[in-house]
Rosetta silent file (secondary structure, phi, psi, omega in degrees, C-alpha in Angstrom):
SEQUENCE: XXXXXXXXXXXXXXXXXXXXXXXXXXXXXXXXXXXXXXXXXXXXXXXXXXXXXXXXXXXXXXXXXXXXXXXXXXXXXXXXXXXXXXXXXXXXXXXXXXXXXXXXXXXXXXXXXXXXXXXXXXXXXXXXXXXXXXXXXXXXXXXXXXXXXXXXXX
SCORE:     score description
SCORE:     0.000 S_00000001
   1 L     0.000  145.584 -167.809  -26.141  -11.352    3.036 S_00000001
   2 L  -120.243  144.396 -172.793  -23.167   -9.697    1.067 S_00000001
   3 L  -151.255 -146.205  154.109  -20.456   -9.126    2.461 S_00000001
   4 E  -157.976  120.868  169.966  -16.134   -8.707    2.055 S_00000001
   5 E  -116.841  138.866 -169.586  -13.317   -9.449    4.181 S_00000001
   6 E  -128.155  142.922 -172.124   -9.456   -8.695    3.526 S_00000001
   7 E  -123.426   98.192 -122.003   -6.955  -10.190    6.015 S_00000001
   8 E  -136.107   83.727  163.431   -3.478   -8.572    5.621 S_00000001
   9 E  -125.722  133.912  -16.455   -0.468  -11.122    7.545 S_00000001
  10 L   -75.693  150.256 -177.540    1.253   -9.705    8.724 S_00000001
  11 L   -76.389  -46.309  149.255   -0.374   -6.313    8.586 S_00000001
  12 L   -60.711  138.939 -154.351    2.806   -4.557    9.530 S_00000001
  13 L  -124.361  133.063  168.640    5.578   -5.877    7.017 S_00000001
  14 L  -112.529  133.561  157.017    9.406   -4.617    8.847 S_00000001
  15 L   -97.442  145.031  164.136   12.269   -4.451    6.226 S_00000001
  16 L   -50.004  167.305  153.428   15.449   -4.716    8.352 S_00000001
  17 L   -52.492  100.950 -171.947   17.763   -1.821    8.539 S_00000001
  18 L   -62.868   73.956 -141.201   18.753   -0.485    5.709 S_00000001
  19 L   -88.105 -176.508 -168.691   22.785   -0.889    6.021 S_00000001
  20 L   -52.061  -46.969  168.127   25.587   -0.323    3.712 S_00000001
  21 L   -29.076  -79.577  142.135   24.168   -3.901    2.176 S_00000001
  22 L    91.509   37.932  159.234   21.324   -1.469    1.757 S_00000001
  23 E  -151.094  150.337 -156.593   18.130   -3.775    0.056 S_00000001
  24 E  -136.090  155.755  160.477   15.657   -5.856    2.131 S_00000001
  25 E  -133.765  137.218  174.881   12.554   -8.071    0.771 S_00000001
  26 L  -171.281  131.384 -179.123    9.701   -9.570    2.994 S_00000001
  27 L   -69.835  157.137  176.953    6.636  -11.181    2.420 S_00000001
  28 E  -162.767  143.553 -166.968    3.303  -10.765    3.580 S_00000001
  29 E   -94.091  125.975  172.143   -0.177  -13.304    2.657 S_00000001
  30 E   -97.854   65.231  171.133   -3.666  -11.202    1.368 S_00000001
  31 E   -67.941  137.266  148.012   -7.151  -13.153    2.032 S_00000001
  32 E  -139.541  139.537  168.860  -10.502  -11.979    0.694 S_00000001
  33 E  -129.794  135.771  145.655  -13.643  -13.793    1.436 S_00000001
  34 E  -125.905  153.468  160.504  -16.276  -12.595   -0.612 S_00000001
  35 L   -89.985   -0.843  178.987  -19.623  -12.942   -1.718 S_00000001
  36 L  -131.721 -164.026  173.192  -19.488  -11.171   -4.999 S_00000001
  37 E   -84.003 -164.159 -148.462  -16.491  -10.411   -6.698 S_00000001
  38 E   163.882  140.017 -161.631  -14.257   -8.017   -5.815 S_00000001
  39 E  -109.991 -178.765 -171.097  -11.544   -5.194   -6.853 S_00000001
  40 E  -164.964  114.775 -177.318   -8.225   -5.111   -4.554 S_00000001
  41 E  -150.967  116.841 -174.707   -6.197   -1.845   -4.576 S_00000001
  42 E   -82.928  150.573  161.196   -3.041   -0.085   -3.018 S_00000001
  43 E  -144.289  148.537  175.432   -1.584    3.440   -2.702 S_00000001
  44 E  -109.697  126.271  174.238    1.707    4.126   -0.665 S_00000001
  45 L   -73.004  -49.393  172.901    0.300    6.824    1.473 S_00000001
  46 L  -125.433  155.240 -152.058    4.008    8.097    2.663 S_00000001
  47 L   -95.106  143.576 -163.148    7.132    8.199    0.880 S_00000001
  48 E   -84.818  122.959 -151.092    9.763    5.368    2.001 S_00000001
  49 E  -157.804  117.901  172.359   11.474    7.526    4.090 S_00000001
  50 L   -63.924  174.005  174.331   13.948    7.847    7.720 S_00000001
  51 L   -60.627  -38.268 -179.234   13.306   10.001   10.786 S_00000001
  52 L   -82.341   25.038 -177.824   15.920   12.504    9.195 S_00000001
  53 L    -3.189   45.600  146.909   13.614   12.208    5.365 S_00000001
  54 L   -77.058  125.447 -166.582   16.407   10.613    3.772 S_00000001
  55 E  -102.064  138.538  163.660   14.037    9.117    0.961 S_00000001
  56 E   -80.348  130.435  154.215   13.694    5.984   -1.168 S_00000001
  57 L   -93.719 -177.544 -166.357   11.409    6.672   -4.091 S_00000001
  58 L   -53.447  169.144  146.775    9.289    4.101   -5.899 S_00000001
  59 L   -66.284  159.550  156.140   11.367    1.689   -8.196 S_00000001
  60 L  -143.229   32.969  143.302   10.821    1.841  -11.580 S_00000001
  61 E    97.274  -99.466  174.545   12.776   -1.146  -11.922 S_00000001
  62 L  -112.578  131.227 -162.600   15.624   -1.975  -14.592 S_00000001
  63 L   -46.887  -32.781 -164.760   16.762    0.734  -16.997 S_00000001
  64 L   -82.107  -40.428 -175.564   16.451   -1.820  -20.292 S_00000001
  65 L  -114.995   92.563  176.266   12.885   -3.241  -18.371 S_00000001
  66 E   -47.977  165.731 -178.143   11.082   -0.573  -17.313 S_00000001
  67 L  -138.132 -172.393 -157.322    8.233   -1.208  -14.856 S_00000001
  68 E   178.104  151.347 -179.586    4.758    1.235  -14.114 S_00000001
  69 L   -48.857  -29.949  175.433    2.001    1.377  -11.452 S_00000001
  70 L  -137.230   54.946 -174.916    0.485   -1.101  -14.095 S_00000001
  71 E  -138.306  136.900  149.857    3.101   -3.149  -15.880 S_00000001
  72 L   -81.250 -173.336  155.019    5.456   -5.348  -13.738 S_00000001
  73 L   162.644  176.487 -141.657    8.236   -6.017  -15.208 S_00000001
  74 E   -88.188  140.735  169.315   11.642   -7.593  -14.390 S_00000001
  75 L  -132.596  116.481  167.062   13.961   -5.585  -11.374 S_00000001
  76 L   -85.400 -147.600 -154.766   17.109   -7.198  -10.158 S_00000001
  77 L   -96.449  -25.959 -141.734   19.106   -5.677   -7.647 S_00000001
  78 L   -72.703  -47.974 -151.645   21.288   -3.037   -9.304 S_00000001
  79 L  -106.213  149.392 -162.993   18.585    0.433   -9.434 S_00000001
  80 L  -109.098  139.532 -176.945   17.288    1.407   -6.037 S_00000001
  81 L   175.134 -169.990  179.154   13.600    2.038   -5.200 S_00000001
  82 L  -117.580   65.700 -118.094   10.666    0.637   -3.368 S_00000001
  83 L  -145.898  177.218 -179.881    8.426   -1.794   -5.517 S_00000001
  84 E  -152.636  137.323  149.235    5.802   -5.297   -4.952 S_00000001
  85 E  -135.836 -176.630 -165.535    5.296   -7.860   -6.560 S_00000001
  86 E  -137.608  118.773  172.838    2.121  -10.571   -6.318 S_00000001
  87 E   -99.452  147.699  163.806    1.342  -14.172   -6.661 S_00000001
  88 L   148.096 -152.568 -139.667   -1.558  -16.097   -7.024 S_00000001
  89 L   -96.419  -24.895 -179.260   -4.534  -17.631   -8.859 S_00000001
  90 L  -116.351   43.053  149.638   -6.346  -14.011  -10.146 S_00000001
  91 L   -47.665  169.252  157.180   -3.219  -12.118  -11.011 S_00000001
  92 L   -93.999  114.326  165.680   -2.408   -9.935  -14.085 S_00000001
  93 H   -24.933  -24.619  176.730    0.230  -12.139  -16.243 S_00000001
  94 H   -90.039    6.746  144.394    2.872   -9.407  -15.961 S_00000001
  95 H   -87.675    5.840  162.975    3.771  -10.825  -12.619 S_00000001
  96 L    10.063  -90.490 -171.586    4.599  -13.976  -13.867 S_00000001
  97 L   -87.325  129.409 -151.405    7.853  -14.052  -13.621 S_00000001
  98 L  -113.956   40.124  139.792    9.377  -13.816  -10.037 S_00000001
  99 L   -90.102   22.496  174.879   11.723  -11.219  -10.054 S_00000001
 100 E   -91.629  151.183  178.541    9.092   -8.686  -11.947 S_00000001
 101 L  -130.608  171.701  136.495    7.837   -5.714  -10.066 S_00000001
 102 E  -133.410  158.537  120.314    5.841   -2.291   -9.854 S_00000001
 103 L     9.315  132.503  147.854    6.066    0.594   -8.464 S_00000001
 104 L   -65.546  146.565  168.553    3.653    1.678   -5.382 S_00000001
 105 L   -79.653  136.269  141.460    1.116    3.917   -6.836 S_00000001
 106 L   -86.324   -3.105  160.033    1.369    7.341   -5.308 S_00000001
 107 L  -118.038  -23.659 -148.909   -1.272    9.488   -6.275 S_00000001
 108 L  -153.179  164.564 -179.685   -4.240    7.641   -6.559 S_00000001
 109 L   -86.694 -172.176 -174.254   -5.143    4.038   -5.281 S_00000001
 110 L  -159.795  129.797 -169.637   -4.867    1.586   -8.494 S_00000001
 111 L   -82.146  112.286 -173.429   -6.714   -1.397   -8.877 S_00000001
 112 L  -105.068   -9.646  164.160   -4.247   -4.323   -8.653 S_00000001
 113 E  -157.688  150.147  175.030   -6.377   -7.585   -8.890 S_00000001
 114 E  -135.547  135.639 -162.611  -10.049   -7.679  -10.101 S_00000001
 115 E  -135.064  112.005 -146.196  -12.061  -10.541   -9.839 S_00000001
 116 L   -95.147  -31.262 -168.376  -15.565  -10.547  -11.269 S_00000001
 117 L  -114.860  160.218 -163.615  -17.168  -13.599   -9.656 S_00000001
 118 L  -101.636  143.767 -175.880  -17.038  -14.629   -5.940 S_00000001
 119 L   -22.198  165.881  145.541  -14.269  -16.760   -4.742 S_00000001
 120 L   -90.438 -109.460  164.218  -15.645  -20.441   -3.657 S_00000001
 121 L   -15.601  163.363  167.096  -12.740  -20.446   -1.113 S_00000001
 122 L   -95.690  146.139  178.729  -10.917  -17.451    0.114 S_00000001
 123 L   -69.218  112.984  171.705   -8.258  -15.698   -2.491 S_00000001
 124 L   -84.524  103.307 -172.900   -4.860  -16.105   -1.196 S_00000001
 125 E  -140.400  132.157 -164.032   -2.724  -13.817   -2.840 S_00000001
 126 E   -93.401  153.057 -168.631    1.206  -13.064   -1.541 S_00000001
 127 E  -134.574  145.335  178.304    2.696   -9.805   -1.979 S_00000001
 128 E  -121.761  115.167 -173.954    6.407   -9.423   -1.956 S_00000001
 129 E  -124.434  142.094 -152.916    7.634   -5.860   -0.922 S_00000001
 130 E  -132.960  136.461 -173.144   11.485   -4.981   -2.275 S_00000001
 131 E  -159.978  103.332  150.637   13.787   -1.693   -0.668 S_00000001
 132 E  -122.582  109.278 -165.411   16.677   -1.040   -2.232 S_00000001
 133 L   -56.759  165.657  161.957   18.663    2.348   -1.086 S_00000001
 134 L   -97.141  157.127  141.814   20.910    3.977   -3.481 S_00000001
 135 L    34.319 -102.626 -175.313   24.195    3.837   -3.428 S_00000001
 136 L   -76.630   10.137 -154.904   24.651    7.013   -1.887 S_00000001
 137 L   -96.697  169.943 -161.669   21.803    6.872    0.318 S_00000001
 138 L   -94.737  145.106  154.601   21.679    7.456    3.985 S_00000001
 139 L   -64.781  174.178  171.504   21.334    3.935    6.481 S_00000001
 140 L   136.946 -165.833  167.622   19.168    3.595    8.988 S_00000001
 141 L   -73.654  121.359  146.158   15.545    2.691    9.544 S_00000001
 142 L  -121.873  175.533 -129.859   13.299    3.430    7.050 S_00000001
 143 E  -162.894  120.192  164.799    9.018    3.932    7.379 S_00000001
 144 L  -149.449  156.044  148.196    6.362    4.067    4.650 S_00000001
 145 L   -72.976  123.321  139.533    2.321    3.461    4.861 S_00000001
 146 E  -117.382  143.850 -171.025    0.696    1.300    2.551 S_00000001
 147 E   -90.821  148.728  170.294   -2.976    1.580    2.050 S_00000001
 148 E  -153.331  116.544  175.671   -4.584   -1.877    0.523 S_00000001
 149 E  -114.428  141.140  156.040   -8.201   -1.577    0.300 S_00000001
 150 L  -133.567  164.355 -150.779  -10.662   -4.132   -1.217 S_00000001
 151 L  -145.401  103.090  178.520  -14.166   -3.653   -2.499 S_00000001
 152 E   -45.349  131.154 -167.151  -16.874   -5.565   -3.100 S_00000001
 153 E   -94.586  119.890 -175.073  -18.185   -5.558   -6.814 S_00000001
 154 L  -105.764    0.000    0.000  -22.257   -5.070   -6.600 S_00000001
């Protein structure tokens, strides 16, 4: 019997308040048990955003290292945005290093780990989610959806 399971903890991820400080990081652990292989893929479904829709947009990291829905690449603190990045054993190599980031995808989902043959164990793979306001930006709470779907490969 074939089958897939994805385990999301926690499945809601809270960034604090976004205060004058105004950047937050917070982990959250990704299981799949599969019998075949499997694709693993995100979209942020709403824009990082307050009740009042003062908005974060995606990061797109550091001006000199740019980053893309499918390049990581390195973002320290200074440029403001919303970004992930992901460890474990069937990664893409541009997350290495572990201040690199991307970008939520926003139009389309985007396949973010692919794995062709199934796991003996289940894949553990940690996602790191990053909020930094600008500057100028308003505090306060802010709220985004992310979709993470994964899909068995038949």
């Amino acid at each position: 019997e074939d089958y897939i399971q994805l385990t999301l903890e926690p499945g809601i991820i809270t960034l604090s308040e976004l205060n004058a400080a105004g950047r937050d990081q917070q982990d959250s652990k990704i299981e799949i048990i599969s019998t075949r292989g499997y694709q693993l893929s995100m979209k942020q479904l709403t824009p990082l955003q307050t009740i009042h829709g003062d908005e974060i947009s995606v990061t797109s990291c550091d001006s000199r290292t740019r980053c893309t829905i499918n390049q990581a690449n390195i973002w320290d603190n200074s440029t403001s945005g919303l970004g992930y990045h992901l460890t474990g054993q069937h990664i893409s190599r541009d997350w290495r290093q572990e201040n690199s980031f991307r970008p939520f995808p926003t139009a389309s989902n985007i396949t973010v780990v692919k794995r062709m043959t199934p796991p003996a164990d289940p894949d553990n793979i940690f996602m790191s989610i990053k909020a930094i306001k600008p500057s100028d930006g308003a505090e306060g709470n802010y709220q985004s959806t992310i979709e993470v779907i994964a899909i068995s490969d038949l």
